[in-house]
Coordinates of C-alpha atoms in Angstrom, one line a residue:
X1 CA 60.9 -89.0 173.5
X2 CA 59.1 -91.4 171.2
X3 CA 58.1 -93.3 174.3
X4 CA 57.2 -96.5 172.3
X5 CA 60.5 -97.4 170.9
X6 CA 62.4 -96.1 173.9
X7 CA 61.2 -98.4 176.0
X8 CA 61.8 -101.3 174.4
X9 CA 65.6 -100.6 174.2
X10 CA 65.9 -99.1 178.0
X11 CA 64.4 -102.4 179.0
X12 CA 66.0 -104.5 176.6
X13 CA 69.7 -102.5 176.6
X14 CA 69.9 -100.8 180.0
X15 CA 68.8 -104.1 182.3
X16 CA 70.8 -106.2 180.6
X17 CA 74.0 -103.2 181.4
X18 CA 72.4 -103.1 185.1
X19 CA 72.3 -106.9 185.6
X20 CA 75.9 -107.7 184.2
X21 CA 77.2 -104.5 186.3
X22 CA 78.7 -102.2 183.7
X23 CA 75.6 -99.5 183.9
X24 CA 75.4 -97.7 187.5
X25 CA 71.4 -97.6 189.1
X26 CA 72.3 -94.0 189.6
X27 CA 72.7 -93.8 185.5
X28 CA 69.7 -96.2 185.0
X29 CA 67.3 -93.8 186.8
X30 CA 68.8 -90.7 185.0
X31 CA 67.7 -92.0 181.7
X32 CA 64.4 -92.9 183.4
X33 CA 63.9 -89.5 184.2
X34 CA 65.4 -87.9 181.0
X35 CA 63.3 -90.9 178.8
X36 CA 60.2 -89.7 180.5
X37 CA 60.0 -92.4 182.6
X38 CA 60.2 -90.9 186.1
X39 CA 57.9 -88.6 185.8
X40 CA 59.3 -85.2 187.3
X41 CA 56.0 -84.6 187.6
X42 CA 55.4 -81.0 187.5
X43 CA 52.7 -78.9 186.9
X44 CA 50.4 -75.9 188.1
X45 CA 48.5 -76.5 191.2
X46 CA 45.8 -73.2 191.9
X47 CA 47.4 -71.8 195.2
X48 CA 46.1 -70.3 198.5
X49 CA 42.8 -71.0 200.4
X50 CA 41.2 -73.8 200.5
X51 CA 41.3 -75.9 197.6
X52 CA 38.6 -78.9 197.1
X53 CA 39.6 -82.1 195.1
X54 CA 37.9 -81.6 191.5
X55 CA 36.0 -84.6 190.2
X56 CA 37.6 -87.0 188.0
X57 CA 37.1 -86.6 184.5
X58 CA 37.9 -89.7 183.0
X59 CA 34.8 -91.8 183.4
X60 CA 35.0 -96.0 184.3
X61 CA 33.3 -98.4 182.3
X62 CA 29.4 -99.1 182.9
X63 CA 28.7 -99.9 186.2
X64 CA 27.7 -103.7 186.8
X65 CA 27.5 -106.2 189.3
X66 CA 30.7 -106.5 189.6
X67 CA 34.0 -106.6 188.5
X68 CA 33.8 -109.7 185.1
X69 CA 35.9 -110.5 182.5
X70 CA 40.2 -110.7 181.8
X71 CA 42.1 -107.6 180.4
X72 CA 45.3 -108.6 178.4
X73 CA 47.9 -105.9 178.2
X74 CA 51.2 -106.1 176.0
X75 CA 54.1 -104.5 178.2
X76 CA 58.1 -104.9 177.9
X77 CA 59.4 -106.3 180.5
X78 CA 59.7 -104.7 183.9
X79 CA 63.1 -104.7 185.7
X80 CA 62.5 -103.0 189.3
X81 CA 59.3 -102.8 190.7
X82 CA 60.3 -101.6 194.1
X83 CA 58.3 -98.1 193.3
X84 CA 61.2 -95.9 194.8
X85 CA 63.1 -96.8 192.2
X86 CA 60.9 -97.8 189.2
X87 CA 62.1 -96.4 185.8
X88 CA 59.7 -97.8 182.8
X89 CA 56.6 -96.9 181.6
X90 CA 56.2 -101.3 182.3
X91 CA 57.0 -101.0 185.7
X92 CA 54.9 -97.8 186.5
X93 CA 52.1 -99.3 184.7
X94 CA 52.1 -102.4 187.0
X95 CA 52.5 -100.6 190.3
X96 CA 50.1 -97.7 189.1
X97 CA 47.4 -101.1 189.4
X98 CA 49.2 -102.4 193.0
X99 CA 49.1 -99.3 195.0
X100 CA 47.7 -96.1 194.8
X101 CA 49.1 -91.9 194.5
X102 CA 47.5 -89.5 196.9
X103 CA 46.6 -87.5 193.8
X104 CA 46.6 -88.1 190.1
X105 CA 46.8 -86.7 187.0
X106 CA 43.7 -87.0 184.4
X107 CA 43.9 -86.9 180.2
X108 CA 43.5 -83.6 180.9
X109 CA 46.5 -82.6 183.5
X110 CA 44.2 -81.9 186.4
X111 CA 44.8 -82.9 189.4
X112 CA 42.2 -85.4 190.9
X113 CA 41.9 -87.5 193.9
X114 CA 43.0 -90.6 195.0
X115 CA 43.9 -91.5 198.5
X116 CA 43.6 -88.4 199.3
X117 CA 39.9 -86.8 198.9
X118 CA 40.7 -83.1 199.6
X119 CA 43.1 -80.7 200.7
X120 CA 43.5 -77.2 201.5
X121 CA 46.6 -74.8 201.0
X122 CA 47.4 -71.7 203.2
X123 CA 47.8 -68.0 201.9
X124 CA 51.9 -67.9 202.1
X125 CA 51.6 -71.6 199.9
X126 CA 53.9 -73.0 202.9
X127 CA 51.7 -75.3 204.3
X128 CA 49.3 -78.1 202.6
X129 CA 46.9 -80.5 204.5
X130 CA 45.5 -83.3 202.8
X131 CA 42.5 -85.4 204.2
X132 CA 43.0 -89.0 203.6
X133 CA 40.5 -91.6 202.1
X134 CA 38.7 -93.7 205.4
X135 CA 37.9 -96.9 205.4
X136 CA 41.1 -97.9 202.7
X137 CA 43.1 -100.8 203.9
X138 CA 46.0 -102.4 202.2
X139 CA 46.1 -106.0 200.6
X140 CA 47.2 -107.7 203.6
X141 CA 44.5 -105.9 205.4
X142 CA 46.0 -103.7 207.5
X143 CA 44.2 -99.9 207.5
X144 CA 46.0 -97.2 205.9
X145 CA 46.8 -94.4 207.7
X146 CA 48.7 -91.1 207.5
X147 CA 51.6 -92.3 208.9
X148 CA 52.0 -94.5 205.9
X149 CA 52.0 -91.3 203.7
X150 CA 54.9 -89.8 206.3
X151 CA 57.3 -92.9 205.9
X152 CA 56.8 -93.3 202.2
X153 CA 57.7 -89.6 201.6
X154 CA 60.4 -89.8 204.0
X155 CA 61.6 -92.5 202.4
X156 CA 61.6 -90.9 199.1
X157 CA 63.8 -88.0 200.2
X158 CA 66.3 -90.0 201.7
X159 CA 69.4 -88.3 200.2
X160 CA 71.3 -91.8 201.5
X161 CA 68.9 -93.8 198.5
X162 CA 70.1 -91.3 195.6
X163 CA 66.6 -91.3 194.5
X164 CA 65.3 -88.3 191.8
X165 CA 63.0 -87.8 194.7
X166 CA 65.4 -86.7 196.9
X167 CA 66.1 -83.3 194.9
X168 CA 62.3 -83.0 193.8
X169 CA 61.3 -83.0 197.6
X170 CA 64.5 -81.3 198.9
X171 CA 61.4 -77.8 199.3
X172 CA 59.8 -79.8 202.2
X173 CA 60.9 -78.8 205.3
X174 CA 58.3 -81.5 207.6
X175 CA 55.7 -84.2 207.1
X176 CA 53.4 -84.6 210.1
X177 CA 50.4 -86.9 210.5
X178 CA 47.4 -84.7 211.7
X179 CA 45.8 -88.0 213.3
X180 CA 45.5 -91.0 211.2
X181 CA 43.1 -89.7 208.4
X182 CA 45.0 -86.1 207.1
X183 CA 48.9 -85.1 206.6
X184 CA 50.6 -81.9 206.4
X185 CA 53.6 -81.2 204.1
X186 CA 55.4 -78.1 205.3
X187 CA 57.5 -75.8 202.3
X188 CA 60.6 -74.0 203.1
X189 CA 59.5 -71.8 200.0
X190 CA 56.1 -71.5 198.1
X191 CA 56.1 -74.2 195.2
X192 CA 53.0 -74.0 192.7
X193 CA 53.7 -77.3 191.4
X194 CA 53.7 -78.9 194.8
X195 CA 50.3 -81.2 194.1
X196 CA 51.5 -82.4 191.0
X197 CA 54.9 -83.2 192.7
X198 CA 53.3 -85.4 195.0
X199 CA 51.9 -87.4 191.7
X200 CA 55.8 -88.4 190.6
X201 CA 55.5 -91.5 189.0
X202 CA 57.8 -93.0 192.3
X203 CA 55.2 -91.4 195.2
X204 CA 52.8 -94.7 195.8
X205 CA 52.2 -95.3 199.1
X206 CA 53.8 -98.3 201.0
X207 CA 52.5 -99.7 204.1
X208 CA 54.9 -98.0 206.7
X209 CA 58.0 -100.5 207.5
X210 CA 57.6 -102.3 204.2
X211 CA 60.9 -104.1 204.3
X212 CA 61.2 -105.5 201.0
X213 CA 59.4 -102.9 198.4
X214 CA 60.0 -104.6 195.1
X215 CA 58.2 -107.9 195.9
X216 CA 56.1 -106.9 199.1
X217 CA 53.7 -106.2 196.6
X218 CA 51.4 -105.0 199.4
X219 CA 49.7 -102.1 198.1
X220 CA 46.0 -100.1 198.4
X221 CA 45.5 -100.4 195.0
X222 CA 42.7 -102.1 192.3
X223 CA 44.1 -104.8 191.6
X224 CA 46.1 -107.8 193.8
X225 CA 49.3 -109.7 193.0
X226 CA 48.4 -113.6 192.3
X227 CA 51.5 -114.6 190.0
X228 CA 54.6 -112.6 188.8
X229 CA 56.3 -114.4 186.4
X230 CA 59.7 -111.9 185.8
X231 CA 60.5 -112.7 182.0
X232 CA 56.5 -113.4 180.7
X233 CA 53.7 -112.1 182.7
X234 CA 52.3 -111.0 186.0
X235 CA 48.5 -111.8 186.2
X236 CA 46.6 -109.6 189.1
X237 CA 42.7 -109.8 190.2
X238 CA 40.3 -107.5 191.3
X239 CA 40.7 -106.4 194.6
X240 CA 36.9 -106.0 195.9
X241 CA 37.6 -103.7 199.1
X242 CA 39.1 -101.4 196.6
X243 CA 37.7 -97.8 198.0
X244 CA 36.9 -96.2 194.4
X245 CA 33.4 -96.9 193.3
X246 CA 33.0 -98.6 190.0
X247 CA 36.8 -99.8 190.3
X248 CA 37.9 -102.1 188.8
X249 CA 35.5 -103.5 186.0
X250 CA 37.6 -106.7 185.0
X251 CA 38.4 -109.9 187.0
X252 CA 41.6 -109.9 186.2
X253 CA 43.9 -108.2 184.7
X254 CA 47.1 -109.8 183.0
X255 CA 50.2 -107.8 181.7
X256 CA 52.0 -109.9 179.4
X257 CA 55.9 -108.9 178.8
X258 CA 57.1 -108.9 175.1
X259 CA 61.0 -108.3 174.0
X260 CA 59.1 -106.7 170.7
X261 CA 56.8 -104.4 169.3
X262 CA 56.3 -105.8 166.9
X263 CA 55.6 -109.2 168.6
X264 CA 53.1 -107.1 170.7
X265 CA 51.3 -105.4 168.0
X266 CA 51.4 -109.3 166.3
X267 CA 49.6 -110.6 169.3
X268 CA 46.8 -107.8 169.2
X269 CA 46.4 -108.4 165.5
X270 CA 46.0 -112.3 166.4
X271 CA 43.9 -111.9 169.6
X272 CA 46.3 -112.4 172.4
X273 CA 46.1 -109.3 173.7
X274 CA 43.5 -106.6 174.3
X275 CA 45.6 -103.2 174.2
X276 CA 49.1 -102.3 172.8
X277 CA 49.8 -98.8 175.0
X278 CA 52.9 -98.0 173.0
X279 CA 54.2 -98.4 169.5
X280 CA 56.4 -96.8 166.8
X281 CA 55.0 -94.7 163.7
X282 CA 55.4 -97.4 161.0
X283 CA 53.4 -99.8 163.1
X284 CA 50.8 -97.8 164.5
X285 CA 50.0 -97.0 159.9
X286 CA 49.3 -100.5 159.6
X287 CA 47.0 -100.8 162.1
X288 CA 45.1 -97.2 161.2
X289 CA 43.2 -99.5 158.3
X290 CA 43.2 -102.8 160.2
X291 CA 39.5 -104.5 160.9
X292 CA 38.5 -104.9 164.5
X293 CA 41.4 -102.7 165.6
X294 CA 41.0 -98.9 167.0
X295 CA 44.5 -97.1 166.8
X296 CA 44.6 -94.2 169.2
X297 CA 46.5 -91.5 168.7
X298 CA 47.4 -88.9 171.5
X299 CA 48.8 -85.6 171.7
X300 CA 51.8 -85.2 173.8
X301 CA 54.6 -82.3 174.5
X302 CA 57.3 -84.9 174.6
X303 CA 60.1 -84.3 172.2
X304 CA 62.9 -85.1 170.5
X305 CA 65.8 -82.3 171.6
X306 CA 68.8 -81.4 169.0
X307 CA 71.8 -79.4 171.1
X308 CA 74.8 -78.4 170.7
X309 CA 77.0 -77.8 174.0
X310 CA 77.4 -74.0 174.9
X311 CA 80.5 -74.0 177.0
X312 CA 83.4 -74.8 174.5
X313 CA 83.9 -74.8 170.8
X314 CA 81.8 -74.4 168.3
X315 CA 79.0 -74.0 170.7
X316 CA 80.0 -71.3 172.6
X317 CA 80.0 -69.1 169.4
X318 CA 76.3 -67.8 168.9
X319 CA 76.7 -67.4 165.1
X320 CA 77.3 -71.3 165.1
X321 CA 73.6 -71.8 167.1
X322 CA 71.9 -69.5 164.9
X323 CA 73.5 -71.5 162.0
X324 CA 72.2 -74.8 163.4
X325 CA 68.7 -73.2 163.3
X326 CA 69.0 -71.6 160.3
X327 CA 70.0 -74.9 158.3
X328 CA 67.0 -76.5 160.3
X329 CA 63.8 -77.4 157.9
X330 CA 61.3 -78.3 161.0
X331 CA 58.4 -78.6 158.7
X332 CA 60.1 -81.1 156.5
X333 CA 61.6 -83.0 159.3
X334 CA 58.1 -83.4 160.6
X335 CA 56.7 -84.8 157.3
X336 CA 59.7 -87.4 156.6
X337 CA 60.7 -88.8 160.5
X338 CA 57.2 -88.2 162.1
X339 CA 54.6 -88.8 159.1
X340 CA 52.5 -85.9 160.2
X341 CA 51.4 -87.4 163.8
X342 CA 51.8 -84.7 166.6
X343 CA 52.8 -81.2 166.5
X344 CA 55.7 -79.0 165.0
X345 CA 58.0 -77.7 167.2
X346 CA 59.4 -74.3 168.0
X347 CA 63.0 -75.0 169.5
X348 CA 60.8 -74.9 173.5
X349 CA 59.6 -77.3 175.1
X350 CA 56.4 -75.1 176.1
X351 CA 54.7 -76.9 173.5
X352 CA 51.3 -76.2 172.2
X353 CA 49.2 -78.5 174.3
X354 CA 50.5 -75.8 177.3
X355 CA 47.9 -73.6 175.8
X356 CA 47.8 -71.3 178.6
X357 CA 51.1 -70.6 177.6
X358 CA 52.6 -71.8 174.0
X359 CA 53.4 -68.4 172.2
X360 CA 54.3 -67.9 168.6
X361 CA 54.8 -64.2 169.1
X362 CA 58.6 -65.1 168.6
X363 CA 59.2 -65.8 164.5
X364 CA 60.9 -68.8 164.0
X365 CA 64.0 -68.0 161.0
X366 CA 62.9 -68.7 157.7
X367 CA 65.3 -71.9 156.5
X368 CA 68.5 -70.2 154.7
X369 CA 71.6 -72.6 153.9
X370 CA 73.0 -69.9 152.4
X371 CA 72.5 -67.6 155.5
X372 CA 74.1 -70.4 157.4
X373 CA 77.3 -70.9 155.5
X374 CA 77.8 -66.7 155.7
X375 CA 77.3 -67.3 160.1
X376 CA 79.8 -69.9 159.7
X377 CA 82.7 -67.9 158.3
X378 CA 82.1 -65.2 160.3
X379 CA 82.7 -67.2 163.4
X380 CA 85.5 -68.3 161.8
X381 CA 84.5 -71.6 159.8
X382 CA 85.1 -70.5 156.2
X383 CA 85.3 -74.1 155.1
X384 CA 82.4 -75.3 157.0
X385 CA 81.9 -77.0 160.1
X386 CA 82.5 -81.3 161.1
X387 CA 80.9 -83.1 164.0
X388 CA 80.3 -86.1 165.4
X389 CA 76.5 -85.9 166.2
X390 CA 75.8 -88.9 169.1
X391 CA 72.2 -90.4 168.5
X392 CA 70.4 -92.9 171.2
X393 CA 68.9 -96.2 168.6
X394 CA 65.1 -95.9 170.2
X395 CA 62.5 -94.3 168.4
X396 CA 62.8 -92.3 165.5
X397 CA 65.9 -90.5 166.5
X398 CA 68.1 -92.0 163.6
X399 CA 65.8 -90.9 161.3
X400 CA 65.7 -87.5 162.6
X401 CA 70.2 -88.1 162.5
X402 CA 69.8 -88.9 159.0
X403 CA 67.4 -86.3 157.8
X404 CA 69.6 -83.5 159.8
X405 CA 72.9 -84.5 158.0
X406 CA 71.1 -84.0 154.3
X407 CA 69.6 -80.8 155.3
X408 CA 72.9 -79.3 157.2
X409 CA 75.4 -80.3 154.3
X410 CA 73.6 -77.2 152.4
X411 CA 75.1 -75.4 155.2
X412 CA 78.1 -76.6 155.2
X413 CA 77.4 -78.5 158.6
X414 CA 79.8 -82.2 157.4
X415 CA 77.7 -84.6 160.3
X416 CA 79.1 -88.0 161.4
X417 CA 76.1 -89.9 162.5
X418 CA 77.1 -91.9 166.1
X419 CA 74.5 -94.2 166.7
X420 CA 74.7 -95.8 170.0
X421 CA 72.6 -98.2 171.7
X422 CA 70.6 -96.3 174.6
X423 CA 72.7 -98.0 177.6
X424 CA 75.5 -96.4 176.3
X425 CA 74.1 -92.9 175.0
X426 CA 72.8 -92.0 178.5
X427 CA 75.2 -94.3 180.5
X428 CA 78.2 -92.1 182.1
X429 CA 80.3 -89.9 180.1
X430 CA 77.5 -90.2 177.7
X431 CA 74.6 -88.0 176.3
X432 CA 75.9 -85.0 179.1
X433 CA 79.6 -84.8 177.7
X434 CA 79.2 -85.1 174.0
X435 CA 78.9 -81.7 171.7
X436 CA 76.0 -82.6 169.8
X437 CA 73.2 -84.8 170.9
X438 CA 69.6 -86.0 170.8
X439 CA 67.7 -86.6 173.5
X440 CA 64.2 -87.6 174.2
X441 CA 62.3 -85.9 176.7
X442 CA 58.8 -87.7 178.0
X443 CA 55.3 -85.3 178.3
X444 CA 54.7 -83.3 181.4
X445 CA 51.9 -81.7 182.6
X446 CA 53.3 -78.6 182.6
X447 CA 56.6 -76.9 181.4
X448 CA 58.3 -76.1 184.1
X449 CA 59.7 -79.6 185.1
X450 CA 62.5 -79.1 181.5
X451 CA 63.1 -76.0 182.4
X452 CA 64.8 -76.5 185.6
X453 CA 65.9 -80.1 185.0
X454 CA 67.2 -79.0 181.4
X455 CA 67.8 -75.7 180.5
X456 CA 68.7 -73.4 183.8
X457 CA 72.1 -72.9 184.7
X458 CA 73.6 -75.8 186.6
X459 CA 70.5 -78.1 186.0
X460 CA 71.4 -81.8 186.7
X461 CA 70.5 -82.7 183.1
X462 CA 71.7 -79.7 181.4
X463 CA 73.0 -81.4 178.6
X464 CA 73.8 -78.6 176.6
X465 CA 75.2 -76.8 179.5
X466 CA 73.2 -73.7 178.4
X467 CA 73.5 -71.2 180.9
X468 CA 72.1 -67.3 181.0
X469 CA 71.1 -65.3 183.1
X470 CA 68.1 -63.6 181.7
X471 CA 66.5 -67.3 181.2
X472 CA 67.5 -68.4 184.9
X473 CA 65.7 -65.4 186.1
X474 CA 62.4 -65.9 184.2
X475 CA 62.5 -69.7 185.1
X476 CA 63.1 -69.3 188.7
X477 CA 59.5 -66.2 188.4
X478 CA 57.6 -69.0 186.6
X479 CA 58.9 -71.4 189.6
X480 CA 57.9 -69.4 192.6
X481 CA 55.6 -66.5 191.7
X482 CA 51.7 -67.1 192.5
X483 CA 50.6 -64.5 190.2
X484 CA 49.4 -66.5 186.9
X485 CA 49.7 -63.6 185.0
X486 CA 53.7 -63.2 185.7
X487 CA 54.1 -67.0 185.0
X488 CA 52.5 -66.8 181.7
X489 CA 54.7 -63.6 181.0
X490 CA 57.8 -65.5 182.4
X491 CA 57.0 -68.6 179.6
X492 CA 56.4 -66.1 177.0
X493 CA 60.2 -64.6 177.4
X494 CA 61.2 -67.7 178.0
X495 CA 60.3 -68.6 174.3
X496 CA 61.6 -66.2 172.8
X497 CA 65.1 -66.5 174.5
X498 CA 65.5 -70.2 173.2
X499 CA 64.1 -69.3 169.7
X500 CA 66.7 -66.4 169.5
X501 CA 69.7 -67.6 171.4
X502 CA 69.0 -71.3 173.0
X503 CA 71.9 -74.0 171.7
X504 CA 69.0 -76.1 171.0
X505 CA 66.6 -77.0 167.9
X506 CA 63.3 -78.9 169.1
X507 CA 62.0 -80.2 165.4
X508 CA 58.2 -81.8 166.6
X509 CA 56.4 -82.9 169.8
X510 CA 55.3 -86.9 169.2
X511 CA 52.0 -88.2 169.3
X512 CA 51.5 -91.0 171.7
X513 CA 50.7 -94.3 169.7
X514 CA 48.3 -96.9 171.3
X515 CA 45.6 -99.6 169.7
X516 CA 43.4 -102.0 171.1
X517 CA 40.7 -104.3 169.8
X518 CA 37.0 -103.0 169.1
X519 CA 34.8 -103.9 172.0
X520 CA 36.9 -102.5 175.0
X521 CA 35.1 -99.9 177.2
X522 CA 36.7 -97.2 179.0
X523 CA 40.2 -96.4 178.1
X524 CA 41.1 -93.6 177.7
X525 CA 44.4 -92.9 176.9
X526 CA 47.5 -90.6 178.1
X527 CA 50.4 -88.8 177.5
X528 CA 52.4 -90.9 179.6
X529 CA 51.4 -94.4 179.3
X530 CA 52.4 -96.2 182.5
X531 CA 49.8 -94.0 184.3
X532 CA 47.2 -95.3 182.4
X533 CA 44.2 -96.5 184.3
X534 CA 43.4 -100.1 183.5
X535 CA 41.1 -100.2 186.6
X536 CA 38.4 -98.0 184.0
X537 CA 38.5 -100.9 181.1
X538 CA 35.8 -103.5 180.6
X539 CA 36.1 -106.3 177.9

């Protein structure tokens, strides 16, 4: 997903559907999650033994006598800060500052440690003990204590809240307190992506008994709650028994809300703000040449996805798929909708930042309309193919629409362009029921999360209701197998089975578009911006 753009409409379109009652909170959070939002957060975790914390890599700004200065961040505007049930990339990136994860995720999709300092994992990948940070205590002062880490999780897997949670924890069979400084999560079945599961964007711990989540505002984290003001800004300060050394270097920190990009990128431009974390293409080109402004550009694996539905007509003929593909120009689309800025893609999401495990062993077709037209008769279309081609209007996905519809009519392929506003595209009966679709998926830290949210037979968000049983197979291997070497094989099949047969065209992984003024220390920036870490930044 072009997170930038998306954003902007979920919080401008979807809230607006939410408050007024015609948009359900169960659809809200599913275009969270699908946008990117909710992080599904998975990823490879090392397994068996014992597995010491690794350092973090992202260093804070100079050490000083203290926390100085006022950060000003541009953010849309947050609808649900209750962190169960947090959607945005605005509201992650305000509770990411309030509270704390037991682990995180660095630029570099390590795991690292937050609340929790260490843990160790047993042979058979059942069993996982985390030791807890001591001395921590929480904003009202309280102390922080395992039993805190129980109730949250508990309360995240509470199949009664319909939470995203509840089916990516549904593998843990008990959470114990070992004492009041370590907790043990107990697997029915081994799960290599279990640490970076307990990073999901939702997992910050609450104080135990928190009764009112989404204003308690009682967290471990960096920085306090002074004022939230719900439709401009909520303005935070330093919280000095914050248990990370060096954190944080500012004062305060404000997060002012903006209905606009453009407003936001206006307001860096004039010196209201310090850091824009998201924008769309044409913006972030007029500030690549702007004075006193560093634009920052990111690599990400999120994508725009082009599918067709598998289970009915014309989908469920594989000469129309390999028509789709052949008509496809990804190069060309990557030029015109994305100007050059991230990566081109190769109809998987194992993109190539999953270096462990991007393979172009698998030729993609050579574009041939003529090719295409032949496919066509032959599954019985002599005169070509119409359809109605349903587009979300975030990001650059009515560009991508537009450019599609020249490039298929060589084909043959007649496209009617739907463009719907993002409330309605992933609302109910939406962007899971229409024929052909694009969807924007957020970055991961490792592939595995779209493959069983997306692709395998069943998944909740298998939008093009692809389903075979070679793939399932291979996914479930990379899911539960231990042995690197089988997972990388897995991915590698994987790949090719979606280049040669998967009802779906990925055209380019988006780069993730941020600026700030010249002078700020320590940001560093990531593929998923609400998990930024403001706590690093001096002015």
């Amino acid at each position: 997903m072009s997170q930038s753009d998306e954003q902007l409409h979920v919080l401008q379109m979807a809230r607006s559907e939410v408050l007024a009652g015609r948009m359900s909170r169960r659809a809200f959070l599913r275009l969270g999650l699908a946008l990117g939002l909710s992080a599904g957060a998975t990823a490879l975790a090392a397994c068996g033994g014992t597995a010491p914390a690794p350092a973090p890599t992202a260093a804070p700004a100079p050490a000083s006598s203290g926390p100085s200065g006022r950060l000003r961040v541009a953010s849309e505007i947050p609808v649900q800060l209750d962190p169960a049930f947090a959607s945005s990339d605005a509201e992650i990136l305000i509770l990411n500052h309030v509270y704390d994860y037991l682990v995180d995720i660095d630029a570099g999709n390590n795991v690292i440690p937050r609340l929790a300092r260490e843990w160790t994992i047993s042979d058979d990948g059942l069993r996982y003990r985390l030791t807890l940070a001591s001395g921590v205590t929480f904003h009202d002062g309280s102390p922080f204590t395992a039993a805190d880490v129980v109730w949250t999780f508990n309360r995240l897997r509470d199949p009664a809240l319909q939470l995203p949670t509840a089916d990516l924890y549904a593998n843990i069979a008990e959470i114990a307190a070992d004492g009041d400084s370590a907790v043990v999560f107990t697997l029915s079945a081994p799960n290599p992506f279990f640490l970076y599961d307990l990073s999901d964007n939702h997992a910050l711990i609450l104080r135990a008994g928190t009764a009112n989540p989404a204003t308690s505002f009682n967290g471990t984290g960096p920085f306090k709650v002074v004022e939230y003001r719900t439709e401009n800004r909520i303005d935070l300060a330093a919280n000095p028994a914050y248990f990370q050394t060096g954190k944080p270097a500012v004062a305060n920190l404000e997060i002012i809300f903006f209905a606009d990009q453009a407003a936001a990128v206006d307001a860096l431009r004039g010196g209201q703000v310090d850091l824009v974390l998201r924008m769309p293409t044409p913006l972030f080109q007029t500030l690549q040449q702007t004075a006193g402004i560093v634009a920052v550009q990111t690599p990400t694996n999120g994508f725009d996805l082009v599918r067709l539905r598998a289970d009915r007509e014309p989908g469920n003929k594989p000469e129309v798929i390999r028509a789709l593909k052949l008509a496809t120009d990804r190069q060309a689309i990557f030029r015109q909708v994305k100007a050059g800025l991230g990566a081109v893609g190769r109809d998987s999401p194992i993109g190539p930042l999953f270096s462990a495990y991007y393979s172009e062993a698998t030729p993609l077709p050579a574009r041939d309309p003529a090719a295409a037209r032949a496919l066509l008769a032959s599954a019985g279309y002599p005169d070509g193919l119409k359809l109605d081609l349903h587009v979300p209007d975030s990001g650059d996905r009515p560009d991508l629409a537009v450019v599609l519809k020249e490039q298929w009519a060589e084909a043959g392929i007649d496209i009617n362009v739907i463009v719907e506003p993002e409330s309605v595209y992933y609302g109910d009966n939406g962007w899971l029921e229409v024929d052909l679709g694009i969807t924007g998926w957020g970055s991961r830290p490792v592939p595995q999360f779209y493959l069983d949210v997306m692709l395998v037979s069943g998944a909740v968000w298998n939008e093009s209701h692809f389903s075979d049983a070679e793939f399932d197979a291979l996914a479930a291997t990379a899911r539960t197998t231990l042995d690197e070497a089988e997972r990388v094989r897995a991915y590698r099949e994987i790949q090719r089975i979606l280049i040669e047969r998967g009802p779906i065209i990925i055209p380019y992984f988006f780069a993730q578009l941020s600026a700030h003024r010249e002078g700020l220390r320590g940001y560093v920036a990531k593929a998923f911006p609400g998990r930024t870490d403001l706590a690093t930044i001096a002015v």
